[in-house]
Amino acid sequence: ATMLYRAVGLLDEDGAAPAPKLEVSGLENEWADGANGLELILKGAVTNRAAVAAPAPYLRIRLYDQKGDIVRDKRQIVEGGPIAPGEARSFSMRFADPGDVARALPALEPVR
């Protein structure tokens, strides 16, 4: 049975369940008028590239200025429960009055 489970991706070479392979893709931004000025809206998807379901992680996005300093740091859970193999789950994150943003760096963190 172990060989069959390895062949379909349910076990790795060491006989353990493979780790989920989650990635952020399609990151896009748009600006909108908010109640207190401009808001930056970042949209994208979290995709599970593994053959097994993955628990929904936290998505953290840090915004950096031209000097490389963090100007905003926000995190939210990826809604909708476990992410099925091959599933791409959309997200949207708003930043009120983010200032002079040079780049946005997304990261995924496990829920503990």
Tab-separated table of N, CA, C and O in Angstrom:
chain	number	residue	atom	x	y	z
A	1	ALA	N	0.825	-1.195	0.000
A	1	ALA	CA	0.000	0.000	0.000
A	1	ALA	C	0.869	1.258	0.000
A	1	ALA	O	0.498	2.260	-0.590
A	2	THR	N	2.033	1.181	0.657
A	2	THR	CA	2.912	2.349	0.734
A	2	THR	C	3.336	2.802	-0.657
A	2	THR	O	3.346	4.000	-0.949
A	3	MET	N	3.679	1.853	-1.532
A	3	MET	CA	4.101	2.210	-2.884
A	3	MET	C	2.968	2.892	-3.648
A	3	MET	O	3.199	3.850	-4.375
A	4	LEU	N	1.745	2.408	-3.461
A	4	LEU	CA	0.592	3.021	-4.113
A	4	LEU	C	0.387	4.446	-3.596
A	4	LEU	O	0.173	5.372	-4.371
A	5	TYR	N	0.478	4.633	-2.271
A	5	TYR	CA	0.303	5.970	-1.689
A	5	TYR	C	1.373	6.937	-2.185
A	5	TYR	O	1.089	8.096	-2.447
A	6	ARG	N	2.607	6.449	-2.339
A	6	ARG	CA	3.673	7.303	-2.887
A	6	ARG	C	3.376	7.679	-4.339
A	6	ARG	O	3.583	8.810	-4.746
A	7	ALA	N	2.883	6.716	-5.105
A	7	ALA	CA	2.622	6.946	-6.530
A	7	ALA	C	1.558	8.018	-6.752
A	7	ALA	O	1.625	8.783	-7.710
A	8	VAL	N	0.569	8.111	-5.870
A	8	VAL	CA	-0.493	9.099	-6.046
A	8	VAL	C	-0.244	10.364	-5.224
A	8	VAL	O	-1.077	11.261	-5.168
A	9	GLY	N	0.921	10.446	-4.569
A	9	GLY	CA	1.291	11.668	-3.861
A	9	GLY	C	0.798	11.781	-2.446
A	9	GLY	O	0.865	12.843	-1.842
A	10	LEU	N	0.269	10.682	-1.860
A	10	LEU	CA	-0.212	10.744	-0.479
A	10	LEU	C	0.899	10.526	0.537
A	10	LEU	O	0.727	10.829	1.710
A	11	LEU	N	2.043	9.984	0.100
A	11	LEU	CA	3.214	9.822	0.970
A	11	LEU	C	4.448	10.261	0.198
A	11	LEU	O	4.530	10.084	-1.016
A	12	ASP	N	5.432	10.825	0.930
A	12	ASP	CA	6.692	11.169	0.270
A	12	ASP	C	7.642	9.978	0.340
A	12	ASP	O	7.269	8.891	0.782
A	13	GLU	N	8.878	10.156	-0.084
A	13	GLU	CA	9.851	9.058	-0.121
A	13	GLU	C	10.164	8.487	1.255
A	13	GLU	O	10.562	7.344	1.389
A	14	ASP	N	9.994	9.286	2.312
A	14	ASP	CA	10.268	8.821	3.681
A	14	ASP	C	9.053	8.168	4.330
A	14	ASP	O	9.109	7.788	5.495
A	15	GLY	N	7.942	8.079	3.605
A	15	GLY	CA	6.739	7.459	4.152
A	15	GLY	C	5.867	8.418	4.934
A	15	GLY	O	4.901	8.010	5.561
A	16	ALA	N	6.186	9.705	4.914
A	16	ALA	CA	5.386	10.710	5.613
A	16	ALA	C	4.451	11.400	4.631
A	16	ALA	O	4.696	11.411	3.423
A	17	ALA	N	3.394	11.977	5.170
A	17	ALA	CA	2.487	12.750	4.321
A	17	ALA	C	3.234	13.981	3.820
A	17	ALA	O	3.945	14.629	4.582
A	18	PRO	N	3.130	14.302	2.521
A	18	PRO	CA	3.843	15.466	1.995
A	18	PRO	C	3.300	16.761	2.581
A	18	PRO	O	2.115	16.862	2.898
A	19	ALA	N	4.180	17.727	2.737
A	19	ALA	CA	3.773	19.025	3.256
A	19	ALA	C	2.963	19.774	2.207
A	19	ALA	O	3.230	19.643	1.015
A	20	PRO	N	1.972	20.533	2.647
A	20	PRO	CA	1.231	21.346	1.681
A	20	PRO	C	2.168	22.325	0.981
A	20	PRO	O	3.136	22.795	1.569
A	21	LYS	N	1.883	22.598	-0.260
A	21	LYS	CA	2.692	23.529	-1.047
A	21	LYS	C	1.793	24.693	-1.442
A	21	LYS	O	1.192	24.690	-2.509
A	22	LEU	N	1.713	25.673	-0.559
A	22	LEU	CA	0.881	26.837	-0.797
A	22	LEU	C	1.734	27.963	-1.367
A	22	LEU	O	2.879	28.143	-0.953
A	23	GLU	N	1.161	28.709	-2.303
A	23	GLU	CA	1.884	29.853	-2.853
A	23	GLU	C	0.910	30.980	-3.155
A	23	GLU	O	-0.266	30.746	-3.417
A	24	VAL	N	1.422	32.198	-3.098
A	24	VAL	CA	0.653	33.382	-3.455
A	24	VAL	C	0.949	33.701	-4.913
A	24	VAL	O	2.107	33.704	-5.329
A	25	SER	N	-0.093	33.966	-5.685
A	25	SER	CA	0.105	34.296	-7.099
A	25	SER	C	-0.873	35.389	-7.521
A	25	SER	O	-1.852	35.663	-6.838
A	26	GLY	N	-0.565	35.989	-8.658
A	26	GLY	CA	-1.465	36.963	-9.262
A	26	GLY	C	-1.662	38.225	-8.448
A	26	GLY	O	-2.736	38.828	-8.511
A	27	LEU	N	-0.650	38.646	-7.700
A	27	LEU	CA	-0.795	39.834	-6.860
A	27	LEU	C	-0.985	41.074	-7.730
A	27	LEU	O	-0.172	41.368	-8.600
A	28	GLU	N	-2.095	41.764	-7.505
A	28	GLU	CA	-2.433	42.985	-8.231
A	28	GLU	C	-2.806	44.056	-7.231
A	28	GLU	O	-3.232	43.758	-6.117
A	29	ASN	N	-2.642	45.319	-7.631
A	29	ASN	CA	-3.043	46.393	-6.736
A	29	ASN	C	-3.939	47.384	-7.461
A	29	ASN	O	-3.921	47.491	-8.682
A	30	GLU	N	-4.740	48.067	-6.666
A	30	GLU	CA	-5.560	49.165	-7.176
A	30	GLU	C	-5.715	50.181	-6.056
A	30	GLU	O	-5.548	49.865	-4.879
A	31	TRP	N	-5.978	51.401	-6.446
A	31	TRP	CA	-6.180	52.491	-5.494
A	31	TRP	C	-7.644	52.875	-5.497
A	31	TRP	O	-8.286	52.887	-6.546
A	32	ALA	N	-8.181	53.190	-4.314
A	32	ALA	CA	-9.576	53.594	-4.194
A	32	ALA	C	-9.671	54.736	-3.188
A	32	ALA	O	-8.837	54.851	-2.282
A	33	ASP	N	-10.691	55.572	-3.363
A	33	ASP	CA	-10.945	56.621	-2.384
A	33	ASP	C	-11.618	56.000	-1.171
A	33	ASP	O	-12.646	55.333	-1.289
A	34	GLY	N	-11.016	56.204	-0.011
A	34	GLY	CA	-11.583	55.707	1.228
A	34	GLY	C	-12.095	56.863	2.072
A	34	GLY	O	-11.982	58.024	1.694
A	35	ALA	N	-12.648	56.553	3.227
A	35	ALA	CA	-13.198	57.571	4.124
A	35	ALA	C	-12.122	58.542	4.601
A	35	ALA	O	-12.401	59.711	4.840
A	36	ASN	N	-10.875	58.061	4.743
A	36	ASN	CA	-9.789	58.899	5.261
A	36	ASN	C	-8.669	59.091	4.247
A	36	ASN	O	-7.512	59.220	4.620
A	37	GLY	N	-8.986	59.078	2.972
A	37	GLY	CA	-7.969	59.262	1.941
A	37	GLY	C	-7.864	58.034	1.057
A	37	GLY	O	-8.746	57.178	1.032
A	38	LEU	N	-6.751	57.950	0.360
A	38	LEU	CA	-6.547	56.826	-0.560
A	38	LEU	C	-6.341	55.512	0.194
A	38	LEU	O	-5.713	55.482	1.254
A	39	GLU	N	-6.877	54.462	-0.384
A	39	GLU	CA	-6.666	53.115	0.133
A	39	GLU	C	-6.005	52.279	-0.954
A	39	GLU	O	-6.363	52.387	-2.127
A	40	LEU	N	-5.065	51.449	-0.547
A	40	LEU	CA	-4.437	50.492	-1.441
A	40	LEU	C	-5.127	49.154	-1.249
A	40	LEU	O	-5.254	48.679	-0.109
A	41	ILE	N	-5.588	48.556	-2.328
A	41	ILE	CA	-6.244	47.247	-2.270
A	41	ILE	C	-5.361	46.262	-3.024
A	41	ILE	O	-5.071	46.457	-4.205
A	42	LEU	N	-4.920	45.228	-2.330
A	42	LEU	CA	-4.115	44.172	-2.942
A	42	LEU	C	-4.982	42.937	-3.093
A	42	LEU	O	-5.649	42.517	-2.149
A	43	LYS	N	-4.961	42.354	-4.293
A	43	LYS	CA	-5.753	41.160	-4.598
A	43	LYS	C	-4.839	40.106	-5.185
A	43	LYS	O	-3.841	40.420	-5.822
A	44	GLY	N	-5.201	38.861	-4.984
A	44	GLY	CA	-4.451	37.753	-5.553
A	44	GLY	C	-5.110	36.446	-5.188
A	44	GLY	O	-6.302	36.408	-4.872
A	45	ALA	N	-4.321	35.379	-5.208
A	45	ALA	CA	-4.843	34.058	-4.881
A	45	ALA	C	-3.786	33.273	-4.111
A	45	ALA	O	-2.592	33.468	-4.299
A	46	VAL	N	-4.259	32.388	-3.251
A	46	VAL	CA	-3.414	31.402	-2.583
A	46	VAL	C	-3.763	30.065	-3.215
A	46	VAL	O	-4.924	29.661	-3.212
A	47	THR	N	-2.754	29.402	-3.780
A	47	THR	CA	-2.972	28.147	-4.501
A	47	THR	C	-2.266	27.013	-3.779
A	47	THR	O	-1.129	27.151	-3.335
A	48	ASN	N	-2.949	25.873	-3.682
A	48	ASN	CA	-2.371	24.672	-3.096
A	48	ASN	C	-1.829	23.805	-4.231
A	48	ASN	O	-2.586	23.244	-5.006
A	49	ARG	N	-0.512	23.695	-4.313
A	49	ARG	CA	0.147	22.919	-5.377
A	49	ARG	C	0.414	21.460	-4.965
A	49	ARG	O	1.014	20.716	-5.730
A	50	ALA	N	-0.028	21.068	-3.778
A	50	ALA	CA	0.208	19.703	-3.286
A	50	ALA	C	-0.943	18.777	-3.683
A	50	ALA	O	-1.996	19.217	-4.138
A	51	ALA	N	-0.724	17.497	-3.459
A	51	ALA	CA	-1.742	16.489	-3.756
A	51	ALA	C	-2.658	16.253	-2.562
A	51	ALA	O	-3.535	15.402	-2.614
A	52	VAL	N	-2.455	17.005	-1.477
A	52	VAL	CA	-3.277	16.862	-0.268
A	52	VAL	C	-3.835	18.228	0.118
A	52	VAL	O	-3.266	19.271	-0.211
A	53	ALA	N	-4.958	18.203	0.830
A	53	ALA	CA	-5.559	19.452	1.309
A	53	ALA	C	-4.631	20.116	2.321
A	53	ALA	O	-3.855	19.446	3.009
A	54	ALA	N	-4.722	21.446	2.396
A	54	ALA	CA	-3.887	22.215	3.317
A	54	ALA	C	-4.777	23.071	4.206
A	54	ALA	O	-5.765	23.635	3.737
A	55	PRO	N	-4.431	23.171	5.486
A	55	PRO	CA	-5.187	24.076	6.347
A	55	PRO	C	-5.059	25.512	5.824
A	55	PRO	O	-4.005	25.893	5.304
A	56	ALA	N	-6.107	26.282	5.958
A	56	ALA	CA	-6.060	27.683	5.520
A	56	ALA	C	-5.031	28.433	6.373
A	56	ALA	O	-5.079	28.375	7.597
A	57	PRO	N	-4.092	29.123	5.730
A	57	PRO	CA	-3.059	29.840	6.469
A	57	PRO	C	-3.458	31.299	6.711
A	57	PRO	O	-4.487	31.773	6.227
A	58	TYR	N	-2.606	31.987	7.468
A	58	TYR	CA	-2.668	33.439	7.510
A	58	TYR	C	-1.917	33.968	6.297
A	58	TYR	O	-0.897	33.406	5.904
A	59	LEU	N	-2.406	35.047	5.737
A	59	LEU	CA	-1.698	35.780	4.701
A	59	LEU	C	-1.196	37.062	5.350
A	59	LEU	O	-1.979	37.808	5.934
A	60	ARG	N	0.106	37.304	5.293
A	60	ARG	CA	0.700	38.540	5.809
A	60	ARG	C	1.256	39.309	4.627
A	60	ARG	O	1.965	38.743	3.790
A	61	ILE	N	0.919	40.589	4.560
A	61	ILE	CA	1.485	41.453	3.533
A	61	ILE	C	2.159	42.632	4.219
A	61	ILE	O	1.548	43.306	5.049
A	62	ARG	N	3.411	42.808	3.886
A	62	ARG	CA	4.166	43.950	4.382
A	62	ARG	C	4.386	44.910	3.229
A	62	ARG	O	4.774	44.499	2.136
A	63	LEU	N	4.170	46.187	3.492
A	63	LEU	CA	4.412	47.239	2.520
A	63	LEU	C	5.709	47.945	2.888
A	63	LEU	O	5.925	48.280	4.051
A	64	TYR	N	6.551	48.178	1.891
A	64	TYR	CA	7.856	48.803	2.096
A	64	TYR	C	7.929	50.116	1.334
A	64	TYR	O	7.374	50.244	0.242
A	65	ASP	N	8.672	51.078	1.903
A	65	ASP	CA	8.896	52.339	1.205
A	65	ASP	C	10.164	52.250	0.354
A	65	ASP	O	10.792	51.185	0.265
A	66	GLN	N	10.544	53.365	-0.259
A	66	GLN	CA	11.721	53.405	-1.139
A	66	GLN	C	13.015	53.032	-0.428
A	66	GLN	O	13.940	52.506	-1.041
A	67	LYS	N	13.103	53.300	0.870
A	67	LYS	CA	14.322	53.001	1.639
A	67	LYS	C	14.370	51.550	2.126
A	67	LYS	O	15.358	51.129	2.691
A	68	GLY	N	13.282	50.817	1.927
A	68	GLY	CA	13.234	49.432	2.376
A	68	GLY	C	12.664	49.270	3.780
A	68	GLY	O	12.691	48.178	4.339
A	69	ASP	N	12.116	50.340	4.338
A	69	ASP	CA	11.499	50.276	5.664
A	69	ASP	C	10.051	49.811	5.548
A	69	ASP	O	9.345	50.184	4.593
A	70	ILE	N	9.596	49.047	6.515
A	70	ILE	CA	8.205	48.591	6.539
A	70	ILE	C	7.322	49.770	6.932
A	70	ILE	O	7.547	50.404	7.963
A	71	VAL	N	6.328	50.073	6.095
A	71	VAL	CA	5.389	51.146	6.412
A	71	VAL	C	4.032	50.607	6.856
A	71	VAL	O	3.292	51.305	7.540
A	72	ARG	N	3.697	49.388	6.485
A	72	ARG	CA	2.471	48.723	6.933
A	72	ARG	C	2.737	47.221	7.006
A	72	ARG	O	3.472	46.670	6.195
A	73	ASP	N	2.079	46.582	7.965
A	73	ASP	CA	2.193	45.136	8.158
A	73	ASP	C	0.816	44.655	8.580
A	73	ASP	O	0.308	45.046	9.628
A	74	LYS	N	0.206	43.823	7.753
A	74	LYS	CA	-1.151	43.368	8.026
A	74	LYS	C	-1.250	41.878	7.763
A	74	LYS	O	-0.626	41.362	6.845
A	75	ARG	N	-2.077	41.220	8.561
A	75	ARG	CA	-2.253	39.783	8.380
A	75	ARG	C	-3.720	39.438	8.557
A	75	ARG	O	-4.408	40.034	9.391
A	76	GLN	N	-4.176	38.467	7.766
A	76	GLN	CA	-5.555	37.982	7.864
A	76	GLN	C	-5.588	36.513	7.475
A	76	GLN	O	-4.741	36.041	6.718
A	77	ILE	N	-6.577	35.810	8.000
A	77	ILE	CA	-6.739	34.401	7.663
A	77	ILE	C	-7.286	34.301	6.237
A	77	ILE	O	-8.057	35.147	5.800
A	78	VAL	N	-6.849	33.291	5.504
A	78	VAL	CA	-7.420	33.002	4.188
A	78	VAL	C	-8.732	32.275	4.463
A	78	VAL	O	-8.731	31.174	5.015
A	79	GLU	N	-9.823	32.910	4.135
A	79	GLU	CA	-11.159	32.415	4.474
A	79	GLU	C	-11.538	31.162	3.688
A	79	GLU	O	-11.047	30.934	2.590
A	80	GLY	N	-12.437	30.362	4.267
A	80	GLY	CA	-13.045	29.261	3.535
A	80	GLY	C	-12.623	27.865	3.960
A	80	GLY	O	-12.966	26.903	3.292
A	81	GLY	N	-11.863	27.737	5.047
A	81	GLY	CA	-11.477	26.410	5.514
A	81	GLY	C	-10.327	25.829	4.716
A	81	GLY	O	-9.623	26.546	4.001
A	82	PRO	N	-10.105	24.508	4.834
A	82	PRO	CA	-8.973	23.868	4.151
A	82	PRO	C	-8.988	24.129	2.649
A	82	PRO	O	-10.051	24.242	2.032
A	83	ILE	N	-7.791	24.223	2.077
A	83	ILE	CA	-7.638	24.481	0.645
A	83	ILE	C	-7.352	23.153	-0.052
A	83	ILE	O	-6.370	22.484	0.257
A	84	ALA	N	-8.228	22.772	-0.958
A	84	ALA	CA	-8.133	21.477	-1.636
A	84	ALA	C	-6.940	21.454	-2.598
A	84	ALA	O	-6.457	22.499	-3.026
A	85	PRO	N	-6.457	20.253	-2.936
A	85	PRO	CA	-5.372	20.150	-3.921
A	85	PRO	C	-5.748	20.846	-5.225
A	85	PRO	O	-6.851	20.654	-5.743
A	86	GLY	N	-4.865	21.706	-5.716
A	86	GLY	CA	-5.102	22.420	-6.963
A	86	GLY	C	-6.008	23.631	-6.847
A	86	GLY	O	-6.169	24.378	-7.808
A	87	GLU	N	-6.591	23.846	-5.685
A	87	GLU	CA	-7.514	24.968	-5.520
A	87	GLU	C	-6.761	26.295	-5.409
A	87	GLU	O	-5.720	26.377	-4.771
A	88	ALA	N	-7.313	27.327	-6.037
A	88	ALA	CA	-6.806	28.695	-5.918
A	88	ALA	C	-7.873	29.511	-5.197
A	88	ALA	O	-9.005	29.605	-5.672
A	89	ARG	N	-7.528	30.051	-4.051
A	89	ARG	CA	-8.468	30.810	-3.223
A	89	ARG	C	-8.146	32.296	-3.319
A	89	ARG	O	-7.050	32.713	-2.980
A	90	SER	N	-9.087	33.097	-3.773
A	90	SER	CA	-8.877	34.543	-3.938
A	90	SER	C	-8.839	35.248	-2.587
A	90	SER	O	-9.481	34.816	-1.632
A	91	PHE	N	-8.099	36.360	-2.560
A	91	PHE	CA	-8.079	37.208	-1.366
A	91	PHE	C	-8.029	38.666	-1.796
A	91	PHE	O	-7.677	38.997	-2.931
A	92	SER	N	-8.376	39.525	-0.856
A	92	SER	CA	-8.291	40.969	-1.029
A	92	SER	C	-7.927	41.561	0.321
A	92	SER	O	-8.498	41.177	1.340
A	93	MET	N	-6.961	42.476	0.336
A	93	MET	CA	-6.538	43.117	1.569
A	93	MET	C	-6.439	44.621	1.332
A	93	MET	O	-5.843	45.056	0.362
A	94	ARG	N	-7.054	45.399	2.247
A	94	ARG	CA	-7.077	46.858	2.129
A	94	ARG	C	-6.128	47.495	3.125
A	94	ARG	O	-6.056	47.083	4.271
A	95	PHE	N	-5.445	48.539	2.658
A	95	PHE	CA	-4.560	49.323	3.507
A	95	PHE	C	-4.996	50.780	3.411
A	95	PHE	O	-4.881	51.395	2.342
A	96	ALA	N	-5.489	51.341	4.526
A	96	ALA	CA	-5.905	52.738	4.546
A	96	ALA	C	-4.672	53.626	4.602
A	96	ALA	O	-3.746	53.368	5.383
A	97	ASP	N	-4.656	54.655	3.770
A	97	ASP	CA	-3.595	55.663	3.753
A	97	ASP	C	-2.202	55.053	3.914
A	97	ASP	O	-1.499	55.316	4.899
A	98	PRO	N	-1.749	54.227	2.950
A	98	PRO	CA	-0.474	53.526	3.116
A	98	PRO	C	0.768	54.387	2.914
A	98	PRO	O	1.875	53.936	3.184
A	99	GLY	N	0.603	55.608	2.433
A	99	GLY	CA	1.771	56.454	2.210
A	99	GLY	C	2.493	56.078	0.926
A	99	GLY	O	1.909	55.525	0.001
A	100	ASP	N	3.799	56.358	0.897
A	100	ASP	CA	4.618	56.126	-0.292
A	100	ASP	C	5.100	54.672	-0.301
A	100	ASP	O	6.076	54.329	0.347
A	101	VAL	N	4.394	53.836	-1.038
A	101	VAL	CA	4.701	52.403	-1.071
A	101	VAL	C	5.521	52.086	-2.314
A	101	VAL	O	5.148	52.440	-3.423
A	102	ALA	N	6.640	51.395	-2.112
A	102	ALA	CA	7.481	50.990	-3.238
A	102	ALA	C	7.214	49.542	-3.642
A	102	ALA	O	7.285	49.194	-4.809
A	103	ARG	N	6.930	48.698	-2.643
A	103	ARG	CA	6.657	47.294	-2.971
A	103	ARG	C	5.851	46.645	-1.860
A	103	ARG	O	5.836	47.106	-0.724
A	104	ALA	N	5.192	45.542	-2.214
A	104	ALA	CA	4.417	44.746	-1.275
A	104	ALA	C	4.981	43.334	-1.294
A	104	ALA	O	5.221	42.770	-2.355
A	105	LEU	N	5.187	42.770	-0.123
A	105	LEU	CA	5.748	41.422	-0.024
A	105	LEU	C	4.772	40.520	0.741
A	105	LEU	O	4.563	40.694	1.936
A	106	PRO	N	4.151	39.543	0.042
A	106	PRO	CA	3.242	38.622	0.721
A	106	PRO	C	3.983	37.422	1.292
A	106	PRO	O	5.023	37.006	0.782
A	107	ALA	N	3.444	36.873	2.382
A	107	ALA	CA	3.978	35.654	2.997
A	107	ALA	C	2.817	34.868	3.580
A	107	ALA	O	1.805	35.446	3.980
A	108	LEU	N	2.968	33.551	3.627
A	108	LEU	CA	1.954	32.688	4.232
A	108	LEU	C	2.489	32.152	5.539
A	108	LEU	O	3.655	31.749	5.631
A	109	GLU	N	1.629	32.165	6.581
A	109	GLU	CA	2.025	31.697	7.908
A	109	GLU	C	0.992	30.685	8.399
A	109	GLU	O	-0.208	30.899	8.222
A	110	PRO	N	1.431	29.613	9.038
A	110	PRO	CA	0.471	28.636	9.540
A	110	PRO	C	-0.360	29.199	10.697
A	110	PRO	O	0.113	30.062	11.439
A	111	VAL	N	-1.583	28.731	10.819
A	111	VAL	CA	-2.443	29.077	11.952
A	111	VAL	C	-2.078	28.114	13.066
A	111	VAL	O	-2.022	26.901	12.853
A	112	ARG	N	-1.817	28.633	14.222
A	112	ARG	CA	-1.444	27.764	15.354
A	112	ARG	C	-2.489	27.795	16.430
A	112	ARG	O	-3.150	28.675	16.657
